[in-house]
Coordinates of C-alpha atoms in Angstrom, one line a residue:
X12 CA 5.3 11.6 -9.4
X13 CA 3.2 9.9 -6.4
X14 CA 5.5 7.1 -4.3
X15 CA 4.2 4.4 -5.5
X16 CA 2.6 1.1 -3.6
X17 CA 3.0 -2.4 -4.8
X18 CA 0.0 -4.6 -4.0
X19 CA 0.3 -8.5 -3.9
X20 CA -3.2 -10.3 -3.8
X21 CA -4.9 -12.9 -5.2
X22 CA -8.5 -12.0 -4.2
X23 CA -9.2 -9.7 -7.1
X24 CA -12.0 -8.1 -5.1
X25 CA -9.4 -7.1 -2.1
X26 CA -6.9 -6.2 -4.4
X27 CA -9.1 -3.5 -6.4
X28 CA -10.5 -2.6 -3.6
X29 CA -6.9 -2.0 -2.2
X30 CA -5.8 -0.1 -5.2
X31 CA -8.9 2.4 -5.7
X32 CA -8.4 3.2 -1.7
X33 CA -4.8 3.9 -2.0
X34 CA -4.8 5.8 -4.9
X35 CA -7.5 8.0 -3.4
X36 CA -5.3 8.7 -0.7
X37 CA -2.6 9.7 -3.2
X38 CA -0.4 6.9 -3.9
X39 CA 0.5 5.3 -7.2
X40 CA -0.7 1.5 -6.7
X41 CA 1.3 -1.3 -8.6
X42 CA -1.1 -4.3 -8.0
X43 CA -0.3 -8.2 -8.8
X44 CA -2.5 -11.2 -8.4
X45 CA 0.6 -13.7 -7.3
X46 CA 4.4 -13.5 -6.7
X47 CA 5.5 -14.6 -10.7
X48 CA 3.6 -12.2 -11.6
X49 CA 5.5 -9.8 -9.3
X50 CA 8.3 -10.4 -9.8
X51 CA 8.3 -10.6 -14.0
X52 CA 6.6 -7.1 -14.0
X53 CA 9.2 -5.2 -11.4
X54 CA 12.5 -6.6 -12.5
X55 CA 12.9 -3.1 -14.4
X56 CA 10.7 -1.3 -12.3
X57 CA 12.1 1.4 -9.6
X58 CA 11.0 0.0 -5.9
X59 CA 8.3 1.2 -4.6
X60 CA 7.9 3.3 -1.2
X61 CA 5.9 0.5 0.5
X62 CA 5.1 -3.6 -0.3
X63 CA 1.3 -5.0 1.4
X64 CA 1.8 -9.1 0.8
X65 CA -0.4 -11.2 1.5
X66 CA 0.8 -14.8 3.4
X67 CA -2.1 -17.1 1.5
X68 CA -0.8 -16.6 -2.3
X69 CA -0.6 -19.2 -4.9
X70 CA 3.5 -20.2 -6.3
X71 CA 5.6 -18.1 -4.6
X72 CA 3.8 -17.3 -1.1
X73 CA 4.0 -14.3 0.7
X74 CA 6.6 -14.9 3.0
X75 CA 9.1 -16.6 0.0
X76 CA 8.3 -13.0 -1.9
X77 CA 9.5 -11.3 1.6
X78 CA 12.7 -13.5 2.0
X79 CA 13.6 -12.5 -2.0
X80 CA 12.9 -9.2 -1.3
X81 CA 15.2 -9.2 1.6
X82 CA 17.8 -10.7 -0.7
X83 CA 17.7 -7.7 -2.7
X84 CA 19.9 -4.8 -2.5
X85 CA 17.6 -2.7 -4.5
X86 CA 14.8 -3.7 -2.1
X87 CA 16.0 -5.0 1.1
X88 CA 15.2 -1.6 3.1
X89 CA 12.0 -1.1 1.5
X90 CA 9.1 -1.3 4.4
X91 CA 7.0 -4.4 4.1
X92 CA 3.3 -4.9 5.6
X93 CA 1.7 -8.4 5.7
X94 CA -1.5 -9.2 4.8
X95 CA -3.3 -12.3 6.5
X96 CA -6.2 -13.9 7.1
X97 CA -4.0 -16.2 9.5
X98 CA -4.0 -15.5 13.5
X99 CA -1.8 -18.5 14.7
X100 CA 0.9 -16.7 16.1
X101 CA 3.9 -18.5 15.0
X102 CA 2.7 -17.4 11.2
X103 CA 3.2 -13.7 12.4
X104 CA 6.3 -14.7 14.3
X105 CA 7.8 -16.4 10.7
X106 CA 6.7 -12.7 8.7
X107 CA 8.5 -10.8 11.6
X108 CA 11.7 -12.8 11.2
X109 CA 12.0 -12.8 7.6
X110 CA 11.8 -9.1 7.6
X111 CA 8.3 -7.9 7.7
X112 CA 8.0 -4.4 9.3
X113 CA 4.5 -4.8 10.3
X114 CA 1.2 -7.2 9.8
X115 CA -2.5 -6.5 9.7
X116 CA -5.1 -9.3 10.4
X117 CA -7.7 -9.8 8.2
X118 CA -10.5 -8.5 7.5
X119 CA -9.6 -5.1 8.6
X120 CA -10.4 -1.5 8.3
X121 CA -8.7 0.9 5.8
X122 CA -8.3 3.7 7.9
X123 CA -6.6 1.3 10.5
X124 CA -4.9 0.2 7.4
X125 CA -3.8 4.0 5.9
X126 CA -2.6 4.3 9.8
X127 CA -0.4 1.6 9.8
X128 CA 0.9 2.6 6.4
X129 CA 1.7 6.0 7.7
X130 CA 3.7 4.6 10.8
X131 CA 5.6 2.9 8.5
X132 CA 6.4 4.8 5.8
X133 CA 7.3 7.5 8.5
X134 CA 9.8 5.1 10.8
X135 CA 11.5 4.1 7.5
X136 CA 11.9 7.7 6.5
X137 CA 13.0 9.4 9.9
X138 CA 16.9 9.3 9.9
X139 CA 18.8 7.4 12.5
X140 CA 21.0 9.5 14.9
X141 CA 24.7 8.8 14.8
X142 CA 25.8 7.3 17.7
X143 CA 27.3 3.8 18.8
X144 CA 25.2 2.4 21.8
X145 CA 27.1 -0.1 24.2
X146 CA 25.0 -2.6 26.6
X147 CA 26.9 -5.1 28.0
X148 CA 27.8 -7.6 24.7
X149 CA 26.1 -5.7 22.9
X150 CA 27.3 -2.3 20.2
X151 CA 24.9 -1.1 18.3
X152 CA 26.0 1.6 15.5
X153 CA 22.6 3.5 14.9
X154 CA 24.0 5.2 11.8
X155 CA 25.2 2.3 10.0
X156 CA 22.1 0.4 11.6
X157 CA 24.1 -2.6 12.5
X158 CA 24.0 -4.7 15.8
X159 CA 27.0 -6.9 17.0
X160 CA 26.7 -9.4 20.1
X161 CA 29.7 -10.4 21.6
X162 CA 31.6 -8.9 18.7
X163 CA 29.4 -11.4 15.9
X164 CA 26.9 -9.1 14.0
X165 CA 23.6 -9.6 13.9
X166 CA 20.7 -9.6 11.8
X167 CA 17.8 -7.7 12.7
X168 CA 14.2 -6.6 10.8
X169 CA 13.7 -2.3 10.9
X170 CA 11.2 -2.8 13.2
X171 CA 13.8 -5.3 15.5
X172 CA 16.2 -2.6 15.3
X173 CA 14.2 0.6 16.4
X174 CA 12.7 -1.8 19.2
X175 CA 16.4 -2.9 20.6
X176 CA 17.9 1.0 19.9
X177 CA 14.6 2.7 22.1
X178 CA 15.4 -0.1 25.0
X179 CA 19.2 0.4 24.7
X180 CA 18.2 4.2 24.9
X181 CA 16.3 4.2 27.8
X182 CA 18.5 1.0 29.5
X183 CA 17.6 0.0 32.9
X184 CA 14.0 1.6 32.8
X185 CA 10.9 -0.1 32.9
X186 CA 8.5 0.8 29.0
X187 CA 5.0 0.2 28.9
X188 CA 3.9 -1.8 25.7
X189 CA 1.8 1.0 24.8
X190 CA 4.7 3.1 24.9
X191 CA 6.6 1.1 22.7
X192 CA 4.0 0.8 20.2
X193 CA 3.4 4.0 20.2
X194 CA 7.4 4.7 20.0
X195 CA 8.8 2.5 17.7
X196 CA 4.8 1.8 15.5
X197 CA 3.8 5.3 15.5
X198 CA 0.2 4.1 16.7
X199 CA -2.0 2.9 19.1
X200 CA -4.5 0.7 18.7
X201 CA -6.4 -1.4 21.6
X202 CA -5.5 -5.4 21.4
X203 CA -2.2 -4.4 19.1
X204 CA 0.6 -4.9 21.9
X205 CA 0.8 -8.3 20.7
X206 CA 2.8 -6.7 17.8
X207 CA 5.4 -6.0 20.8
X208 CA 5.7 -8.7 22.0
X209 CA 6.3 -10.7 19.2
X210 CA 9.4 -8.2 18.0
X211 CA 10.6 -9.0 22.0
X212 CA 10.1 -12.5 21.0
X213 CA 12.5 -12.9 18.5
X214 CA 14.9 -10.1 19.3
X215 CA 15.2 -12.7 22.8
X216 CA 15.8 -15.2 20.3
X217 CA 19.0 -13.8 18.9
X218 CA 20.1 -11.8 21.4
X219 CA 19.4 -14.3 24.4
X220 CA 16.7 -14.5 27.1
X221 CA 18.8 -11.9 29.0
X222 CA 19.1 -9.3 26.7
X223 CA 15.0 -8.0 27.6
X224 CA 13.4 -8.4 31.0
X225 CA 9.6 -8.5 31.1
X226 CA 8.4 -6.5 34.3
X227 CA 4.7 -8.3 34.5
X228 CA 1.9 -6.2 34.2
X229 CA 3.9 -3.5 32.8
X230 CA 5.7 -4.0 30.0
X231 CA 9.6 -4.6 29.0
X232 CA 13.1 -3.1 30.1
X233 CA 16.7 -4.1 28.9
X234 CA 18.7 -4.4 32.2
X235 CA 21.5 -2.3 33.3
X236 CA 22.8 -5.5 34.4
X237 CA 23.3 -7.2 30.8
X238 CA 26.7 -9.0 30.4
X239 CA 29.0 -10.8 28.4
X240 CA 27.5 -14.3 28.2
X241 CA 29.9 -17.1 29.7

C-alpha cells in the first residue's frame, strides 16, 4: 500500500488540486476540509507518513491541529509541513515551535512543494547515529533524540534537533546558511535561509543567546567556548 498523506484545507480548489498532484506522484492522499473533520475521520485511522496543514482554517486552526498532534504518541513524530498564505514572521516562528518540521508560503509551486516533501520525508526516515554529544551544558543523546541543558531536558522540534546535532557536530566551525539548509532541509532554494534562521531563533530561545554564534555575512557556529551558565 502507498504511505499515505493527510491533507488539511479548507479551499476545496487547493485541496483537490493538492490531492490529484500527490497521488500522481504516488501517494495515497487523506484530504479534510477543517480540523473536526480531521480529527473524527483519523481517530481509527493508522498515521500517515506526512501532515500539509494549513494555518488559516475554520474551528480548530492549523497550529491547535499541530499542538494535538504533538500531544499524540501515535503521531507526535510524524513530519508536519505548514501551509500559509501568512508571511509575518512570528506566524512561522509560532508553526516552528509547536513542532512544525517545515513551512511553504503560499501560493507556491508543486514541484518546490514535492521537494520539500522529499526533504522531509527523507530526514524523518534517516536513522540517528548512536552517540551522546557534550558541549559545554549541553548532552545531547542522538539515539534517544533527547537534549538536556544544564542537566533539565529539553524540548526540541525534528527539525530543532538535526539543526543543534549538525552544529554540536561540527562545534567551533563557522556553517554557511546554505549549508545548513542544504544539511539538515535536504534542499536549496534561493530566498529559503530564512527557514534557518528562524530554527536558530528559537533553538537561542531555549538554549540561551550563547548557545549559537552568528558570524555576519556567513552564517552560524556553536562555540568551542560554550559553558555552564552562572
Amino acid at each position: 500500500m502507498a504511505d499515505a498523506i493527510v491533507v488539511v484545507e479548507d479551499d476545496g480548489s487547493i485541496r483537490e488540486m493538492l490531492r490529484y498532484f500527490l497521488q500522481s506522484t504516488g501517494y495515497q492522499v487523506r484530504a479534510y476540509e477543517s480540523g473536526e473533520e480531521l480529527f473524527a475521520a483519523e481517530e481509527e485511522q493508522e498515521a500517515p507518513v506526512l501532515y500539509l496543514l494549513d494555518i488559516m482554517l475554520p474551528g480548530i486552526d492549523g497550529l491547535e491541529i499541530l499542538r494535538r498532534l504533538r500531544g499524540n504518541v501515535r503521531t507526535q513524530d510524524c513530519p508536519v509541513i505548514m501551509l500559509t498564505a501568512r508571511t509575518a514572521e512570528m506566524d512561522k516562528v509560532a508553526g516552528l515551535e509547536s513542532g512544525a518540521d517545515d513551512y511553504i508560503v503560499k501560493p507556491f509551486g508543486l514541484m518546490e512543494l514535492q521537494a520539500r516533501i522529499k526533504a522531509v520525508l527523507r530526514r524523518a526516515r534517516r536513522p540517528a547515529a548512536d552517540t551522546l554529544l557534550r558541549c559545554g551544558p549541553l548532552t545531547i543523546d542522538t539515539a534517544a533524540r533527547e537534549v538536556r541543558l544544564d542537566g533539565v531536558p529539553v524540548e526540541l522540534t525534528y527539525k530543532e534537533f538535526e539543526l543543534l546535532r549538525l552544529l554540536a557536530t561540527r562545534q567551533g566551525t563557522v556553517l554557511s546558511r546554505e549549508e545548513i539548509l542544504h544539511t539538515v532541509w535536504d534542499y536549496d532554494f534561493t530566498g529559503e535561509t530564512r527557514t534557518v534562521d528562524m530554527h536558530v531563533k528559537t533553538l537561542r530561545q531555549k538554549l540561551g543567546d550563547q548557545a549559537i554564534a552568528t558570524v555576519r555575512g556567513v552564517g552560524y557556529k556553536m562555540p568551542t567556548f560554550f559553558r555552564e551558565r552562572k
